[in-house]
Amino acid sequence: MNVCRWSVLAVLAGCSYHPGSFRDHAGTWAGTTTTLGCIDVAVANGDEVGATGTVIAYGLGNRCERRVVVDLGSVRAVGRDFDGRERPLVAYDPRGELRPIRLHALWSGRAQVAYRGVDANIASICVDIGRIDRSVATSERWICVAKGLP
Amino acid sequence: MMARHVVAFVVFAASPAIAGHRRCHEASAVVGYQRCSRLGAGWSGPTLAWELGGAMLRVPLDAIDRRVDVTSDGATSAYHVVSPTESGAAAAARLRNLYGLTEHMYLASELTLGRLKAPSLAIQPVAREVMSLDDTTTGWLFAGMLAVGARSSIGPVVLGTELAFGPRLVTFSNDRLPGVLFGQGGPVLEARAHASAWLSMHWTTSVMLATSLFARNDVSITFAIGLHAFPYDGGR
């Protein structure tokens, strides 16, 4: 049971996010971590059986005492095949969920997004997460993840 | 056993916002493949808080002009009880459940239980024309209210106003009239202003002033401690 979805238990279970911890009630986030404005971000490979494309797992923590707007739709993705060629990738979002979403103060969330492009085998994927915190000035922040590795 | 039922009722009545739980087998955590939820579920949304405090109330009481029969030691005596329209004072415990709908709007449910000190009753024996006997009268106050309010943060302080509506009942008795209970009640509509300050990300202390829109002399002040399920109620 995810106790943090039960409001009554949230405070007792210590569900709030501790800035810089890169973890939530379910455990430490895997992958590369960085901080953008108010948002602590972890980026890892999240490939899942049944999900077509390359899946990136995001861990997101709001380190501020105010709400922030997280925009995963702003993330740009590029795949690199085994020959070293770059292939543009597009997020799979059939229901239009990749829009700016508010995140409570000192709260966290997780997301897994599948990126698709040409059918070529992708060896690694790079994402530019520089614009996911809408309250800070735009700057590129590329993080690369090898497929099959966390 | 009775006490357990009372506690369960109080918690239930004061906590309508306890989150529900739907049975759904999630097929995937990946956006576009999820069946039970959507991206961002649980990232923000409604917030929940509880406040427990002490209230001091001034309650207008209707005039009393009533003949009562009191049986004592097998003998029944008739009395004429009289009291003008006056105010009683009550010291009460107040439990509030706050459900934040948005950053600025909230709903609240509230239970109040207090000890009432009513004004003196004039008790005149009917059979014998003697002087009136005044005595202190005490009783209980019960109230259950629903409120809708707006609030805004200014640094560590939250200011707000709300409109509350619900029934209130007062009962009182006098030691000189064993077995005789006086009861008055009715709907209450109150305008309220409150201020609270964050002590930590989960705790606040607050003060609330209220006045009835029906009666100017129906006022209260409440001091409370608040516990908030989400840090800073989602943000300040």
CSV table of C-alpha atoms in Angstrom, one decimal:
chain,number,residue,atom,x,y,z
A,1,MET,CA,0.0,0.0,0.0
A,2,ASN,CA,1.3,3.4,-0.9
A,3,VAL,CA,0.7,5.1,2.5
A,4,CYS,CA,1.6,8.5,1.0
A,5,ARG,CA,-1.6,8.5,-1.1
A,6,TRP,CA,-3.6,8.3,2.1
A,7,SER,CA,-3.6,11.8,3.4
A,8,VAL,CA,-4.3,10.8,7.0
A,9,LEU,CA,-1.1,8.8,7.1
A,10,ALA,CA,1.1,11.0,5.1
A,11,VAL,CA,2.4,13.0,8.0
A,12,LEU,CA,2.9,10.0,10.2
A,13,ALA,CA,4.7,8.1,7.5
A,14,GLY,CA,7.2,10.9,6.9
A,15,CYS,CA,6.2,11.3,3.3
A,16,SER,CA,7.6,14.8,2.9
A,17,TYR,CA,10.7,15.3,0.8
A,18,HIS,CA,14.0,16.2,2.4
A,19,PRO,CA,16.0,18.6,0.1
A,20,GLY,CA,19.1,16.9,-1.3
A,21,SER,CA,18.1,13.4,-0.2
A,22,PHE,CA,17.0,12.2,-3.7
A,23,ARG,CA,14.7,9.6,-2.1
A,24,ASP,CA,11.1,9.2,-1.2
A,25,HIS,CA,9.1,6.8,0.9
A,26,ALA,CA,9.8,4.0,-1.6
A,27,GLY,CA,13.6,4.4,-1.5
A,28,THR,CA,16.5,6.1,-3.0
A,29,TRP,CA,16.2,7.2,-6.6
A,30,ALA,CA,18.5,5.5,-9.1
A,31,GLY,CA,20.6,7.2,-11.7
A,32,THR,CA,22.2,10.6,-12.2
A,33,THR,CA,21.1,13.3,-9.9
A,34,THR,CA,21.1,17.1,-10.2
A,35,THR,CA,19.3,20.1,-9.0
A,36,LEU,CA,17.5,22.7,-11.1
A,37,GLY,CA,16.1,25.6,-9.2
A,38,CYS,CA,13.7,24.2,-6.6
A,39,ILE,CA,13.7,20.7,-8.1
A,40,ASP,CA,16.0,17.8,-7.3
A,41,VAL,CA,16.0,15.5,-10.2
A,42,ALA,CA,17.2,11.9,-10.7
A,43,VAL,CA,17.4,10.4,-14.2
A,44,ALA,CA,17.8,6.7,-14.8
A,45,ASN,CA,17.0,4.1,-17.4
A,46,GLY,CA,13.6,2.7,-16.8
A,47,ASP,CA,13.0,0.2,-19.6
A,48,GLU,CA,10.0,-1.9,-18.9
A,49,VAL,CA,8.7,-5.0,-20.7
A,50,GLY,CA,5.7,-4.1,-22.7
A,51,ALA,CA,6.6,-0.4,-23.1
A,52,THR,CA,7.9,0.3,-26.6
A,53,GLY,CA,10.8,2.7,-26.9
A,54,THR,CA,13.5,3.8,-24.4
A,55,VAL,CA,12.0,4.5,-21.0
A,56,ILE,CA,13.5,7.2,-18.7
A,57,ALA,CA,12.7,7.1,-15.0
A,58,TYR,CA,12.6,10.5,-13.3
A,59,GLY,CA,12.6,11.1,-9.6
A,60,LEU,CA,11.5,14.7,-8.7
A,61,GLY,CA,11.7,16.4,-5.4
A,62,ASN,CA,10.6,19.9,-4.5
A,63,ARG,CA,13.2,21.3,-2.2
A,64,CYS,CA,11.4,24.7,-1.7
A,65,GLU,CA,8.6,25.7,0.7
A,66,ARG,CA,6.4,26.8,-2.2
A,67,ARG,CA,4.7,25.0,-5.0
A,68,VAL,CA,6.7,24.5,-8.2
A,69,VAL,CA,5.6,23.7,-11.7
A,70,VAL,CA,7.3,20.7,-13.2
A,71,ASP,CA,7.3,20.5,-17.0
A,72,LEU,CA,8.4,17.1,-18.3
A,73,GLY,CA,7.0,18.0,-21.6
A,74,SER,CA,9.9,20.4,-22.0
A,75,VAL,CA,12.5,17.6,-21.9
A,76,ARG,CA,14.3,17.1,-25.2
A,77,ALA,CA,15.6,13.6,-25.9
A,78,VAL,CA,18.3,12.3,-28.3
A,79,GLY,CA,19.2,8.6,-28.8
A,80,ARG,CA,22.6,7.5,-29.8
A,81,ASP,CA,22.9,4.2,-31.8
A,82,PHE,CA,25.8,1.8,-31.7
A,83,ASP,CA,27.5,3.6,-34.6
A,84,GLY,CA,27.5,6.8,-32.6
A,85,ARG,CA,24.9,8.5,-34.7
A,86,GLU,CA,22.4,10.7,-32.9
A,87,ARG,CA,18.7,10.0,-33.4
A,88,PRO,CA,16.0,12.5,-32.3
A,89,LEU,CA,13.4,10.9,-30.0
A,90,VAL,CA,9.9,12.0,-29.1
A,91,ALA,CA,8.1,11.3,-25.9
A,92,TYR,CA,5.2,8.8,-26.1
A,93,ASP,CA,2.3,10.7,-24.7
A,94,PRO,CA,-1.0,9.5,-26.3
A,95,ARG,CA,-3.1,11.2,-23.5
A,96,GLY,CA,-1.4,14.5,-23.4
A,97,GLU,CA,-0.1,14.0,-19.9
A,98,LEU,CA,3.3,15.7,-20.4
A,99,ARG,CA,2.2,19.2,-19.5
A,100,PRO,CA,3.2,21.5,-16.6
A,101,ILE,CA,2.2,19.9,-13.4
A,102,ARG,CA,2.3,21.4,-9.9
A,103,LEU,CA,4.3,19.8,-7.2
A,104,HIS,CA,3.6,20.5,-3.5
A,105,ALA,CA,6.3,22.1,-1.3
A,106,LEU,CA,8.7,19.6,0.1
A,107,TRP,CA,7.0,16.8,-1.8
A,108,SER,CA,8.2,14.4,-4.4
A,109,GLY,CA,7.0,12.5,-7.4
A,110,ARG,CA,8.1,9.9,-9.9
A,111,ALA,CA,7.5,9.6,-13.6
A,112,GLN,CA,8.5,7.2,-16.3
A,113,VAL,CA,8.4,8.4,-19.9
A,114,ALA,CA,9.0,6.3,-23.0
A,115,TYR,CA,10.9,8.0,-25.9
A,116,ARG,CA,10.5,6.7,-29.4
A,117,GLY,CA,12.2,7.5,-32.7
A,118,VAL,CA,13.6,5.5,-35.5
A,119,ASP,CA,13.7,1.8,-35.2
A,120,ALA,CA,17.5,1.7,-35.0
A,121,ASN,CA,18.9,0.1,-31.8
A,122,ILE,CA,19.7,2.8,-29.3
A,123,ALA,CA,22.7,2.3,-27.1
A,124,SER,CA,22.2,5.4,-24.9
A,125,ILE,CA,19.8,8.2,-24.5
A,126,CYS,CA,20.5,11.8,-23.5
A,127,VAL,CA,17.8,14.1,-22.1
A,128,ASP,CA,17.9,17.9,-21.7
A,129,ILE,CA,16.1,18.6,-18.4
A,130,GLY,CA,17.2,22.2,-18.2
A,131,ARG,CA,13.6,23.6,-18.5
A,132,ILE,CA,11.6,21.3,-16.2
A,133,ASP,CA,11.5,24.0,-13.4
A,134,ARG,CA,9.5,26.7,-15.1
A,135,SER,CA,10.5,29.3,-12.4
A,136,VAL,CA,14.2,29.4,-13.4
A,137,ALA,CA,16.0,30.7,-16.4
A,138,THR,CA,16.3,28.3,-19.3
A,139,SER,CA,19.6,26.6,-19.7
A,140,GLU,CA,20.5,23.3,-21.2
A,141,ARG,CA,21.3,20.4,-18.8
A,142,TRP,CA,22.0,17.2,-20.7
A,143,ILE,CA,22.1,13.9,-18.8
A,144,CYS,CA,22.9,10.7,-20.7
A,145,VAL,CA,21.9,7.2,-19.7
A,146,ALA,CA,23.1,3.9,-21.2
A,147,LYS,CA,20.3,1.5,-22.1
A,148,GLY,CA,20.1,-1.4,-19.7
A,149,LEU,CA,22.0,0.5,-17.0
A,150,PRO,CA,20.4,2.3,-14.1
B,1,MET,CA,-17.4,0.1,24.6
B,2,MET,CA,-19.6,3.2,24.5
B,3,ALA,CA,-16.6,5.4,24.7
B,4,ARG,CA,-15.0,3.6,21.7
B,5,HIS,CA,-18.1,4.3,19.7
B,6,VAL,CA,-18.1,7.9,20.6
B,7,VAL,CA,-14.5,8.3,19.7
B,8,ALA,CA,-15.1,6.5,16.3
B,9,PHE,CA,-18.1,8.7,15.6
B,10,VAL,CA,-16.1,11.9,16.4
B,11,VAL,CA,-13.2,11.0,14.2
B,12,PHE,CA,-15.6,10.0,11.4
B,13,ALA,CA,-17.7,13.1,11.7
B,14,ALA,CA,-14.7,15.4,11.7
B,15,SER,CA,-12.8,13.6,8.9
B,16,PRO,CA,-14.8,13.5,5.8
B,17,ALA,CA,-11.7,14.0,3.7
B,18,ILE,CA,-10.0,10.7,4.6
B,19,ALA,CA,-8.7,9.6,1.2
B,20,GLY,CA,-10.5,6.7,-0.4
B,21,HIS,CA,-8.8,3.7,-2.1
B,22,ARG,CA,-9.9,2.2,-5.4
B,23,ARG,CA,-9.1,-1.2,-6.4
B,24,CYS,CA,-7.2,-1.1,-9.7
B,25,HIS,CA,-4.4,-3.3,-11.0
B,26,GLU,CA,-1.8,-1.0,-12.5
B,27,ALA,CA,-0.4,-2.4,-15.7
B,28,SER,CA,2.6,-0.1,-16.0
B,29,ALA,CA,4.3,2.9,-14.5
B,30,VAL,CA,5.1,4.4,-17.9
B,31,VAL,CA,3.2,7.4,-19.2
B,32,GLY,CA,0.7,6.3,-21.8
B,33,TYR,CA,0.6,2.7,-20.5
B,34,GLN,CA,-0.9,3.4,-17.1
B,35,ARG,CA,-4.4,2.3,-16.6
B,36,CYS,CA,-5.2,3.4,-13.0
B,37,SER,CA,-3.6,6.7,-12.7
B,38,ARG,CA,-2.1,9.6,-14.6
B,39,LEU,CA,1.2,11.4,-14.5
B,40,GLY,CA,1.3,13.8,-11.5
B,41,ALA,CA,-1.3,11.9,-9.4
B,42,GLY,CA,-0.3,12.7,-5.8
B,43,TRP,CA,2.1,15.5,-6.7
B,44,SER,CA,-0.3,18.1,-5.6
B,45,GLY,CA,-4.1,18.5,-5.0
B,46,PRO,CA,-6.3,18.6,-2.0
B,47,THR,CA,-4.6,19.0,1.4
B,48,LEU,CA,-5.8,17.9,4.9
B,49,ALA,CA,-5.3,19.4,8.3
B,50,TRP,CA,-6.7,19.1,11.8
B,51,GLU,CA,-7.0,21.7,14.4
B,52,LEU,CA,-7.7,21.1,18.1
B,53,GLY,CA,-8.2,24.0,20.4
B,54,GLY,CA,-10.1,25.7,23.1
B,55,ALA,CA,-12.9,28.2,22.5
B,56,MET,CA,-14.6,30.8,24.6
B,57,LEU,CA,-18.1,31.5,23.5
B,58,ARG,CA,-20.8,34.0,24.4
B,59,VAL,CA,-24.2,32.5,23.5
B,60,PRO,CA,-27.5,34.3,23.5
B,61,LEU,CA,-30.2,32.5,25.4
B,62,ASP,CA,-33.9,32.9,24.9
B,63,ALA,CA,-36.2,34.1,27.7
B,64,ILE,CA,-37.6,31.4,29.9
B,65,ASP,CA,-41.1,31.5,31.4
B,66,ARG,CA,-42.0,28.0,32.4
B,67,ARG,CA,-43.8,26.1,35.1
B,68,VAL,CA,-42.0,22.9,36.2
B,69,ASP,CA,-42.9,20.1,38.6
B,70,VAL,CA,-40.1,18.8,40.8
B,71,THR,CA,-40.5,15.6,42.7
B,72,SER,CA,-38.4,15.2,45.8
B,73,ASP,CA,-38.7,12.7,48.6
B,74,GLY,CA,-42.0,11.6,47.1
B,75,ALA,CA,-43.5,15.0,47.2
B,76,THR,CA,-44.1,17.0,44.0
B,77,SER,CA,-43.7,20.8,44.1
B,78,ALA,CA,-44.5,23.2,41.3
B,79,TYR,CA,-42.2,26.1,40.5
B,80,HIS,CA,-42.4,29.0,38.1
B,81,VAL,CA,-39.0,29.5,36.4
B,82,VAL,CA,-38.3,32.8,34.8
B,83,SER,CA,-35.3,34.2,33.0
B,84,PRO,CA,-35.0,37.2,30.7
B,85,THR,CA,-33.2,37.0,27.4
B,86,GLU,CA,-29.5,36.9,28.3
B,87,SER,CA,-26.2,35.6,27.3
B,88,GLY,CA,-24.5,32.5,28.6
B,89,ALA,CA,-20.7,31.9,28.5
B,90,ALA,CA,-19.1,28.6,27.5
B,91,ALA,CA,-15.6,27.2,27.5
B,92,ALA,CA,-15.4,24.5,24.9
B,93,ALA,CA,-13.1,22.1,23.1
B,94,ARG,CA,-13.2,22.5,19.3
B,95,LEU,CA,-12.0,20.0,16.7
B,96,ARG,CA,-11.7,21.2,13.1
B,97,ASN,CA,-11.0,19.2,10.0
B,98,LEU,CA,-9.7,21.3,7.1
B,99,TYR,CA,-9.8,20.1,3.5
B,100,GLY,CA,-7.8,22.4,1.2
B,101,LEU,CA,-9.5,22.4,-2.2
B,102,THR,CA,-7.0,24.8,-3.8
B,103,GLU,CA,-4.2,26.9,-2.6
B,104,HIS,CA,-6.6,29.5,-1.3
B,105,MET,CA,-10.0,27.8,-0.8
B,106,TYR,CA,-10.9,25.2,1.8
B,107,LEU,CA,-13.8,23.4,3.4
B,108,ALA,CA,-14.0,22.7,7.1
B,109,SER,CA,-16.1,20.5,9.4
B,110,GLU,CA,-16.1,21.2,13.1
B,111,LEU,CA,-17.3,19.8,16.3
B,112,THR,CA,-17.6,21.9,19.5
B,113,LEU,CA,-18.3,20.5,23.0
B,114,GLY,CA,-18.3,22.8,25.9
B,115,ARG,CA,-19.4,23.6,29.4
B,116,LEU,CA,-22.0,26.3,29.6
B,117,LYS,CA,-22.5,28.8,32.4
B,118,ALA,CA,-26.0,30.2,32.0
B,119,PRO,CA,-27.4,33.2,33.8
B,120,SER,CA,-29.3,32.8,36.9
B,121,LEU,CA,-32.9,31.6,36.9
B,122,ALA,CA,-35.6,33.1,39.0
B,123,ILE,CA,-37.3,30.2,40.7
B,124,GLN,CA,-40.6,30.9,42.4
B,125,PRO,CA,-42.6,28.3,44.3
B,126,VAL,CA,-46.1,28.5,42.9
B,127,ALA,CA,-48.0,27.3,46.0
B,128,ARG,CA,-46.4,29.8,48.3
B,129,GLU,CA,-45.8,33.4,47.4
B,130,VAL,CA,-42.2,33.8,48.6
B,131,MET,CA,-39.2,35.7,47.3
B,132,SER,CA,-37.5,34.5,44.2
B,133,LEU,CA,-34.5,32.2,44.7
B,134,ASP,CA,-31.6,33.0,42.3
B,135,ASP,CA,-29.0,30.4,41.6
B,136,THR,CA,-26.2,29.6,39.2
B,137,THR,CA,-27.2,27.5,36.3
B,138,THR,CA,-24.8,25.3,34.3
B,139,GLY,CA,-25.0,23.0,31.3
B,140,TRP,CA,-23.5,21.9,28.0
B,141,LEU,CA,-23.1,23.3,24.6
B,142,PHE,CA,-22.9,21.1,21.4
B,143,ALA,CA,-22.3,22.4,17.9
B,144,GLY,CA,-21.5,20.9,14.6
B,145,MET,CA,-20.6,23.3,11.8
B,146,LEU,CA,-19.5,23.2,8.1
B,147,ALA,CA,-17.5,26.1,6.8
B,148,VAL,CA,-16.1,27.4,3.5
B,149,GLY,CA,-13.2,29.8,3.5
B,150,ALA,CA,-10.5,31.6,1.7
B,151,ARG,CA,-6.9,32.1,3.0
B,152,SER,CA,-3.6,33.5,1.9
B,153,SER,CA,-0.1,33.4,3.1
B,154,ILE,CA,2.1,36.4,4.1
B,155,GLY,CA,5.4,34.9,4.9
B,156,PRO,CA,5.0,32.5,7.8
B,157,VAL,CA,1.5,33.8,8.6
B,158,VAL,CA,-1.7,32.6,7.0
B,159,LEU,CA,-4.7,34.9,7.1
B,160,GLY,CA,-8.2,34.0,6.2
B,161,THR,CA,-12.0,34.4,6.5
B,162,GLU,CA,-14.7,31.8,6.4
B,163,LEU,CA,-18.5,31.4,6.6
B,164,ALA,CA,-19.7,28.6,8.9
B,165,PHE,CA,-23.1,27.1,9.2
B,166,GLY,CA,-24.6,24.4,11.4
B,167,PRO,CA,-26.8,23.5,14.4
B,168,ARG,CA,-26.0,24.4,18.0
B,169,LEU,CA,-27.7,23.1,21.1
B,170,VAL,CA,-27.4,24.2,24.7
B,171,THR,CA,-28.8,22.4,27.6
B,172,PHE,CA,-28.7,23.6,31.2
B,173,SER,CA,-30.1,22.8,34.6
B,174,ASN,CA,-30.2,24.2,38.1
B,175,ASP,CA,-29.4,22.3,41.3
B,176,ARG,CA,-32.6,23.5,42.9
B,177,LEU,CA,-34.6,21.9,40.2
B,178,PRO,CA,-33.4,18.2,40.0
B,179,GLY,CA,-34.5,16.4,36.9
B,180,VAL,CA,-35.5,19.5,35.1
B,181,LEU,CA,-33.5,20.2,31.9
B,182,PHE,CA,-33.8,23.4,29.8
B,183,GLY,CA,-32.8,23.1,26.2
B,184,GLN,CA,-32.4,25.6,23.4
B,185,GLY,CA,-31.0,25.3,20.0
B,186,GLY,CA,-31.1,26.3,16.4
B,187,PRO,CA,-29.0,27.0,13.3
B,188,VAL,CA,-26.1,29.3,13.5
B,189,LEU,CA,-24.5,31.2,10.7
B,190,GLU,CA,-21.1,32.8,11.5
B,191,ALA,CA,-18.6,35.0,9.8
B,192,ARG,CA,-15.1,34.3,11.0
B,193,ALA,CA,-11.6,35.7,10.6
B,194,HIS,CA,-8.5,33.7,11.5
B,195,ALA,CA,-4.8,33.9,11.6
B,196,SER,CA,-2.3,31.1,11.9
B,197,ALA,CA,1.5,30.9,12.0
B,198,TRP,CA,3.7,28.0,11.0
B,199,LEU,CA,5.7,26.5,13.8
B,200,SER,CA,7.2,23.9,11.5
B,201,MET,CA,6.3,22.4,8.2
B,202,HIS,CA,3.5,20.3,9.8
B,203,TRP,CA,2.4,22.4,12.8
B,204,THR,CA,0.6,25.7,13.2
B,205,THR,CA,-0.9,27.7,16.0
B,206,SER,CA,-3.9,29.8,15.2
B,207,VAL,CA,-6.5,32.2,16.6
B,208,MET,CA,-10.0,32.6,15.2
B,209,LEU,CA,-12.7,35.2,15.9
B,210,ALA,CA,-16.3,34.6,15.1
B,211,THR,CA,-19.6,36.4,15.2
B,212,SER,CA,-23.0,35.2,14.3
B,213,LEU,CA,-24.8,36.9,11.5
B,214,PHE,CA,-28.1,36.4,13.4
B,215,ALA,CA,-27.1,37.9,16.7
B,216,ARG,CA,-24.4,40.5,17.4
B,217,ASN,CA,-23.9,39.2,20.9
B,218,ASP,CA,-23.1,35.7,19.7
B,219,VAL,CA,-19.3,35.7,19.5
B,220,SER,CA,-16.4,33.4,20.1
B,221,ILE,CA,-12.7,33.2,20.1
B,222,THR,CA,-10.7,30.0,19.5
B,223,PHE,CA,-7.1,29.2,20.1
B,224,ALA,CA,-5.8,26.1,18.4
B,225,ILE,CA,-2.9,23.9,17.4
B,226,GLY,CA,-3.0,22.5,13.8
B,227,LEU,CA,-1.5,19.4,12.3
B,228,HIS,CA,-1.1,19.5,8.5
B,229,ALA,CA,-0.7,16.3,6.5
B,230,PHE,CA,1.3,18.1,3.8
B,231,PRO,CA,4.3,20.4,4.4
B,232,TYR,CA,3.1,24.0,4.5
B,233,ASP,CA,-0.3,22.8,3.2
B,234,GLY,CA,1.3,22.3,-0.2
B,235,GLY,CA,3.2,25.6,-0.2
B,236,ARG,CA,3.3,29.0,1.3
